[in-house]
């Protein structure tokens, strides 16, 4: 097969061509060695089974990045504060923190929040309808829904919620002056310290209270351990969910057959629909797609063979979700957007011990957000093109014009 047909990374191209390109790469080879703009070279993983192997193998670690021994290989300068978050912890420390957080973000607790999420979704829809028959869905619904849900879940007072949009956008910005990023980061850090102290004194029914009073055997979580958890959930949590929600609505509005299938049984089909949205919706929003981005890299602590490719000790690897989510060996006709796909074990939210801690919450928000929107506005239609902010790490959706 010629290099031009399986080159990687690859530039922007129509989404169907990008999917076909990803499929060819996964058939051609399990990994590609990529030169990064920042840090060393890294191996990009294209096959699903290889991604599973790496994400469950303790010989792949992120400690060298957290200890500042290595620069994170990436196409951008990785935000400094993220290196201190849970996703860069390894071994027993990672297990301890993850166990305590999973208790606080248990499926049972998320399910209990579902009714409140339905209320918030319908309040936002009421507001949109009251203003007329058009809206910017990103601004009026997809972004405020996860912000309000996450804020209530974590324990952020409603009057302080607007601050988090500013803080999150600034600290994850790829082109904001460093001084401004640091100032906003310190404001967020100081705010959370005060909130944690208050929850320790007067616990409430929220995540910060659970973390502030959590115990692992005889050890109480320290502020230094709670802060990175709260930071990553607040800063990255709502933005990613908002993007998935907007992309899902856009994909459904561009695929009439799938929208009709969903409307036939909203409550019964929203679960698998969300999994398919996570797997493939970004290729259905009408925007060109490139190949090359991926999850946070990991470092091999010894020589390890991955599907016939030797990754040497000290070399970095990362999973490209767009590749593994279209691996023909796992996903039949992976180029098709099919909300009734029987088995869609997508890796957009990572996998195993490295799976996204907020995944249960994100799934619930997407299920409620999309179902309630189409329940109330079944005639919803696109009224313009989706727009994303390419200057922020999470590439948030800023515009999604709709009408009904």
XYZ file of C-alpha atoms in Angstrom, residues 8 22 30-32 36 42-56 60 62 73 292-298 306 316-326 346-351 354:
50
model
C 0.042 9.763 9.392
C -8.003 5.922 9.418
C -0.756 -1.038 14.655
C 1.384 2.032 15.447
C 3.071 4.988 13.758
C 5.763 16.120 17.861
C 5.786 9.269 20.270
C 4.087 6.152 18.965
C 0.457 6.700 17.882
C -1.778 3.655 18.406
C -4.266 2.836 15.652
C -5.634 -0.587 16.602
C -8.245 -1.156 19.279
C -6.660 -4.227 20.861
C -3.276 -2.506 21.130
C -4.941 0.458 22.844
C -6.557 -1.936 25.321
C -3.188 -3.560 26.004
C -1.409 -0.272 26.686
C -4.173 1.207 28.850
C -4.210 -1.871 31.112
C 3.234 2.204 30.755
C 2.947 9.023 33.146
C 4.884 14.982 23.494
C -2.786 13.036 14.498
C -4.239 14.022 17.860
C -4.689 11.617 20.753
C -4.894 10.962 24.465
C -2.251 11.965 27.011
C 0.907 9.935 26.234
C 2.446 7.266 28.452
C 2.879 -4.282 20.770
C 6.183 7.425 24.587
C 2.919 6.055 23.206
C -0.547 7.566 22.882
C -3.954 6.364 21.743
C -5.594 8.077 18.780
C -9.316 7.626 19.588
C -10.350 8.529 16.043
C -8.237 5.640 14.781
C -9.195 2.980 17.307
C -12.884 3.935 17.155
C -12.849 3.145 13.434
C -15.786 3.277 21.961
C -12.637 4.684 23.570
C -13.421 8.377 23.395
C -13.568 8.299 27.202
C -10.436 6.123 27.382
C -10.398 2.633 28.905
C -7.395 5.265 32.764
